[in-house]
């Protein structure tokens, strides 16, 4: 089952979601399954981009849902459920990264290395002459995506989280501030520094 | 991209690229860009970075997530019973 399309950070709970959460609080296992299936893809993907390892990401996603279900009684609906669950997921992923420090030591699949030099050239052209970039072409460029994934894992965890929340999850600055429990101004400065760091990493790869 | 740029201006450039900027900030940034056209290139570089990262794509969660969650909830419930 695929995740539903969700708008992260909407401030109020929909009636359907409120009912679902109420059933979960009562110990309804079927409702818990629905909850997990509804949110698992987005949480898993964000965690994967932060921790970089599919197995770890799957385990952390499970950890997130167990914590969410255990803590549902404390969720008051002041933020959206998604934002609240995301905060738990990000905290777990960050703690995991800081514990393991395994980021950057991973080997890439051989097929991912194919075409890397050509992608590096394209990236160099894009960064030196960004006016020539066609977003549609960039979006389809698999080798560029490999470079971007690799570069993302070179950032420190806090910077990586900023890029993941904004550029992959598409959260607004206000939603990021809510998830990370930081001020809007801090979101701005951290994101700006994270993108600058990402640019430097990418330039070092080309 | 931004070695000589005031960090606050760079934040504005990023905010503009993200559509997360107020009218007054946008007006201020546009004035800055008029004075320093190099800022337009910086803006385009930020847009390129966003496109490249945004294209990374989404991975679907493995199918065993719920099974693992259920097992742990059931185990914890059993452990919690007297």
Short mmCIF file of C-alpha atoms in Angstrom, two decimals, chain A residues 1-2 29 32-33 36-37 40-42 44-45 48-49 54 57-59 61-63 65-66 69-70 123 126-131 133 135 138-140 144-145 148-149 152 163 166-169 172-174 185 188-189 191-192 195-196 198-200 202-203, chain B residues 1-22 25 28 40-77:
data_model
loop_
_atom_site.label_atom_id
_atom_site.label_comp_id
_atom_site.label_asym_id
_atom_site.label_seq_id
_atom_site.Cartn_x
_atom_site.Cartn_y
_atom_site.Cartn_z
CA UNK A 1 0.00 0.00 0.00
CA UNK A 2 1.38 3.39 -0.97
CA UNK A 29 -4.52 -2.76 16.10
CA UNK A 32 -2.47 1.33 14.14
CA UNK A 33 -1.77 -0.55 10.94
CA UNK A 36 1.68 3.11 9.90
CA UNK A 37 0.79 2.45 6.27
CA UNK A 40 5.57 5.02 6.57
CA UNK A 41 6.84 6.03 3.13
CA UNK A 42 7.44 9.67 3.96
CA UNK A 44 11.15 6.16 5.94
CA UNK A 45 12.40 8.25 3.03
CA UNK A 48 16.91 7.15 4.89
CA UNK A 49 18.22 10.43 3.48
CA UNK A 54 18.24 1.31 4.19
CA UNK A 57 16.27 3.52 8.14
CA UNK A 58 13.76 0.67 8.30
CA UNK A 59 14.61 -0.01 11.94
CA UNK A 61 11.09 3.94 11.07
CA UNK A 62 9.78 1.11 13.22
CA UNK A 63 11.25 2.76 16.32
CA UNK A 65 6.07 4.27 15.07
CA UNK A 66 6.49 2.38 18.32
CA UNK A 69 1.94 4.80 19.40
CA UNK A 70 3.26 4.70 22.94
CA UNK A 123 27.29 19.52 -12.61
CA UNK A 126 25.41 23.83 -14.06
CA UNK A 127 27.19 25.49 -11.16
CA UNK A 128 29.39 27.70 -13.33
CA UNK A 129 26.55 28.69 -15.64
CA UNK A 130 23.40 28.16 -13.59
CA UNK A 131 21.33 30.23 -16.00
CA UNK A 133 19.94 24.87 -16.11
CA UNK A 135 14.97 21.98 -13.99
CA UNK A 138 18.07 18.09 -13.97
CA UNK A 139 15.16 16.19 -12.43
CA UNK A 140 15.62 13.33 -14.90
CA UNK A 144 23.30 13.84 -10.93
CA UNK A 145 20.98 12.33 -8.34
CA UNK A 148 23.59 14.65 -4.86
CA UNK A 149 22.93 11.66 -2.58
CA UNK A 152 24.27 14.92 1.08
CA UNK A 163 18.34 19.99 3.29
CA UNK A 166 13.31 21.65 2.88
CA UNK A 167 14.46 20.29 -0.47
CA UNK A 168 13.29 16.69 -0.26
CA UNK A 169 10.30 16.88 2.08
CA UNK A 172 7.99 25.40 4.75
CA UNK A 173 10.36 27.27 7.04
CA UNK A 174 7.60 27.41 9.65
CA UNK A 185 15.53 32.94 11.85
CA UNK A 188 17.01 30.52 7.60
CA UNK A 189 20.59 30.71 8.77
CA UNK A 191 19.51 26.24 5.72
CA UNK A 192 21.65 28.87 4.06
CA UNK A 195 23.26 24.74 1.12
CA UNK A 196 26.60 26.52 1.10
CA UNK A 198 26.48 21.24 0.01
CA UNK A 199 27.74 23.43 -2.81
CA UNK A 200 31.29 23.16 -1.50
CA UNK A 202 29.66 19.12 -4.77
CA UNK A 203 32.40 21.35 -6.11
CA UNK B 1 28.93 30.98 -5.04
CA UNK B 2 29.02 33.08 -1.94
CA UNK B 3 32.49 33.43 -0.53
CA UNK B 4 32.23 37.23 -0.39
CA UNK B 5 28.54 37.58 0.32
CA UNK B 6 27.14 38.84 3.57
CA UNK B 7 25.56 35.80 5.28
CA UNK B 8 22.36 37.75 5.86
CA UNK B 9 22.09 38.54 2.15
CA UNK B 10 22.74 34.90 1.33
CA UNK B 11 19.89 33.95 3.66
CA UNK B 12 17.64 36.31 1.74
CA UNK B 13 18.72 34.76 -1.56
CA UNK B 14 17.90 31.30 -0.22
CA UNK B 15 14.58 32.50 1.15
CA UNK B 16 13.69 33.98 -2.23
CA UNK B 17 14.58 30.73 -3.99
CA UNK B 18 12.32 28.94 -1.51
CA UNK B 19 9.45 31.41 -1.83
CA UNK B 20 9.76 32.05 1.90
CA UNK B 21 10.41 35.79 1.83
CA UNK B 22 8.30 38.79 2.82
CA UNK B 25 12.62 41.55 2.12
CA UNK B 28 15.35 44.90 -0.39
CA UNK B 40 21.49 36.86 -9.61
CA UNK B 41 24.01 34.14 -10.43
CA UNK B 42 24.05 33.15 -6.77
CA UNK B 43 20.27 32.91 -6.83
CA UNK B 44 20.41 30.68 -9.90
CA UNK B 45 23.02 28.47 -8.23
CA UNK B 46 20.76 28.02 -5.24
CA UNK B 47 17.94 27.10 -7.61
CA UNK B 48 20.20 24.54 -9.30
CA UNK B 49 21.13 23.03 -5.93
CA UNK B 50 17.45 22.79 -5.01
CA UNK B 51 16.69 21.09 -8.33
CA UNK B 52 19.53 18.60 -8.00
CA UNK B 53 18.65 17.63 -4.42
CA UNK B 54 14.92 17.72 -5.07
CA UNK B 55 15.42 15.20 -7.87
CA UNK B 56 16.91 12.61 -5.52
CA UNK B 57 13.48 11.09 -5.30
CA UNK B 58 11.54 9.14 -2.73
CA UNK B 59 12.13 5.55 -1.71
CA UNK B 60 9.17 3.47 -0.67
CA UNK B 61 9.33 1.93 2.79
CA UNK B 62 10.01 -1.81 2.88
CA UNK B 63 6.95 -3.97 3.32
CA UNK B 64 7.86 -5.28 6.77
CA UNK B 65 7.58 -2.02 8.69
CA UNK B 66 4.12 -2.69 10.09
CA UNK B 67 4.94 -6.31 10.99
CA UNK B 68 7.93 -5.15 13.03
CA UNK B 69 5.92 -2.45 14.77
CA UNK B 70 3.11 -4.88 15.58
CA UNK B 71 5.51 -7.44 17.00
CA UNK B 72 7.10 -4.90 19.27
CA UNK B 73 3.82 -3.46 20.46
CA UNK B 74 2.49 -6.92 21.23
CA UNK B 75 5.68 -7.90 22.98
CA UNK B 76 5.72 -4.72 25.03
CA UNK B 77 2.05 -5.22 25.94
#
